[in-house]
């Protein structure tokens, strides 16, 4: 299971939303095998008074928070992060300086999905890679 939250200034994120959605999902598929049909994304767009960030970032500053089942190796997670930086810069012109990616892993038993705890789900993709 993977859920993604994308935070950024409304004026900058809204025009890029569909491209960002596509590049994030395609990268998740490439790096960790997330099926296309498992696209769970939330875009949280903020007005400038509600999004405070360091002075060495531009108005393109974007935070991507990926919440997922634990189990992937450190190298797989690092590859995911590297690919996201590369593909997002190429696709939507958000530079690595303006992008932060946070991976949050939780045990399957901490999720409730379709009426059962996550560790009781029959998944059609691998987590332990």
Coordinates of C-alpha atoms in Angstrom, one line a residue:
X1 CA 0.0 0.0 0.0
X2 CA 1.3 3.4 -0.9
X3 CA -0.4 6.8 -0.3
X4 CA 1.0 10.1 -1.5
X5 CA 0.5 13.6 -0.3
X6 CA 1.8 16.5 -2.4
X7 CA 2.1 19.9 -0.7
X8 CA 2.8 23.2 -2.4
X9 CA 1.6 26.7 -3.3
X10 CA -1.8 26.5 -5.0
X11 CA -0.7 28.8 -7.9
X12 CA 2.2 26.5 -8.7
X13 CA 0.8 23.0 -8.1
X14 CA -2.6 23.3 -9.7
X15 CA -1.2 23.8 -13.3
X16 CA 1.2 20.8 -12.7
X17 CA -1.2 18.5 -10.9
X18 CA -1.9 16.0 -13.7
X19 CA 1.7 15.8 -14.8
X20 CA 2.9 15.4 -11.2
X21 CA 0.3 12.7 -10.6
X22 CA 1.4 10.8 -13.6
X23 CA 5.2 11.1 -13.0
X24 CA 4.8 10.1 -9.3
X25 CA 2.7 7.0 -10.1
X26 CA 4.9 5.9 -13.0
X27 CA 8.0 6.3 -10.8
X28 CA 6.4 4.3 -8.0
X29 CA 5.6 1.6 -10.5
X30 CA 9.1 1.5 -11.9
X31 CA 10.9 1.7 -8.5
X32 CA 8.8 -0.4 -6.2
X33 CA 6.2 -2.1 -8.4
X34 CA 3.1 -0.1 -7.3
X35 CA 0.3 -1.1 -9.7
X36 CA -1.3 1.7 -11.7
X37 CA -4.7 0.9 -10.2
X38 CA -3.3 1.6 -6.8
X39 CA -3.1 5.3 -7.3
X40 CA -3.8 7.0 -4.0
X41 CA -2.8 10.7 -4.1
X42 CA -3.9 13.9 -2.3
X43 CA -2.9 17.3 -3.5
X44 CA -2.8 19.8 -0.7
X45 CA -2.5 23.2 -2.2
X46 CA -1.9 26.2 0.0
X47 CA -2.1 29.9 -0.2
X48 CA 1.2 31.7 0.4
X49 CA 0.3 32.8 3.9
X50 CA -0.2 29.2 4.9
X51 CA 3.0 27.7 3.4
X52 CA 6.2 28.9 5.0
X53 CA 9.4 27.6 3.7
X54 CA 13.2 28.5 3.8
X55 CA 14.4 31.6 1.9
X56 CA 16.7 29.4 -0.3
X57 CA 13.6 27.8 -1.9
X58 CA 11.5 29.3 -4.7
X59 CA 7.7 29.4 -5.1
X60 CA 8.1 26.0 -6.7
X61 CA 8.9 24.5 -3.4
X62 CA 7.0 21.2 -3.1
X63 CA 6.9 18.5 -0.5
X64 CA 6.0 14.9 -1.4
X65 CA 5.1 12.6 1.5
X66 CA 4.9 8.9 0.6
X67 CA 3.3 6.7 3.2
X68 CA 3.8 3.0 2.6
X69 CA 4.0 -0.5 4.2
X70 CA 7.4 -1.2 5.6
X71 CA 9.5 -3.9 4.0
X72 CA 11.5 -2.3 1.2
X73 CA 15.2 -2.3 1.3
X74 CA 17.2 0.8 1.9
X75 CA 18.6 0.7 -1.7
X76 CA 15.1 0.3 -3.2
X77 CA 14.0 3.4 -1.2
X78 CA 17.0 5.4 -2.2
X79 CA 16.5 4.5 -5.8
X80 CA 12.8 5.7 -5.6
X81 CA 14.0 9.0 -4.2
X82 CA 16.6 9.5 -6.9
X83 CA 14.2 8.6 -9.6
X84 CA 11.6 11.0 -8.3
X85 CA 14.1 13.9 -8.2
X86 CA 15.2 13.1 -11.7
X87 CA 11.8 12.5 -13.3
X88 CA 10.0 15.4 -11.6
X89 CA 12.7 17.8 -12.7
X90 CA 12.5 16.5 -16.3
X91 CA 8.7 16.5 -16.4
X92 CA 7.4 19.4 -14.4
X93 CA 10.5 21.5 -14.0
X94 CA 10.7 21.4 -10.2
X95 CA 14.4 21.3 -9.3
X96 CA 15.8 19.1 -6.6
X97 CA 16.5 22.3 -4.6
X98 CA 12.7 23.0 -4.5
X99 CA 11.7 19.4 -3.8
X100 CA 11.6 17.4 -0.6
X101 CA 10.6 13.8 -0.5
X102 CA 9.7 12.0 2.7
X103 CA 9.1 8.3 3.0
X104 CA 7.1 7.1 5.9
X105 CA 6.9 3.4 6.5
X106 CA 4.4 1.7 8.8
X107 CA 3.8 -1.9 9.7
X108 CA 0.9 -3.5 7.7
X109 CA -0.9 -4.2 10.9
X110 CA -1.2 -0.4 11.5
X111 CA -3.4 0.0 8.4
X112 CA -7.1 -0.7 8.0
X113 CA -8.1 -1.3 4.4
X114 CA -11.4 -2.6 3.0
X115 CA -12.6 -3.8 6.4
X116 CA -9.5 -5.7 7.5
X117 CA -6.1 -4.9 9.1
X118 CA -3.4 -4.5 6.4
X119 CA -1.5 -7.6 7.4
X120 CA -4.5 -9.7 6.5
X121 CA -4.8 -8.3 3.0
X122 CA -4.0 -10.5 0.0
X123 CA -1.8 -8.1 -2.0
X124 CA -1.3 -8.4 -5.8
X125 CA 2.2 -6.8 -5.6
X126 CA 5.4 -7.3 -3.5
X127 CA 6.4 -5.2 -0.6
X128 CA 9.5 -7.1 0.6
X129 CA 11.8 -6.0 -2.3

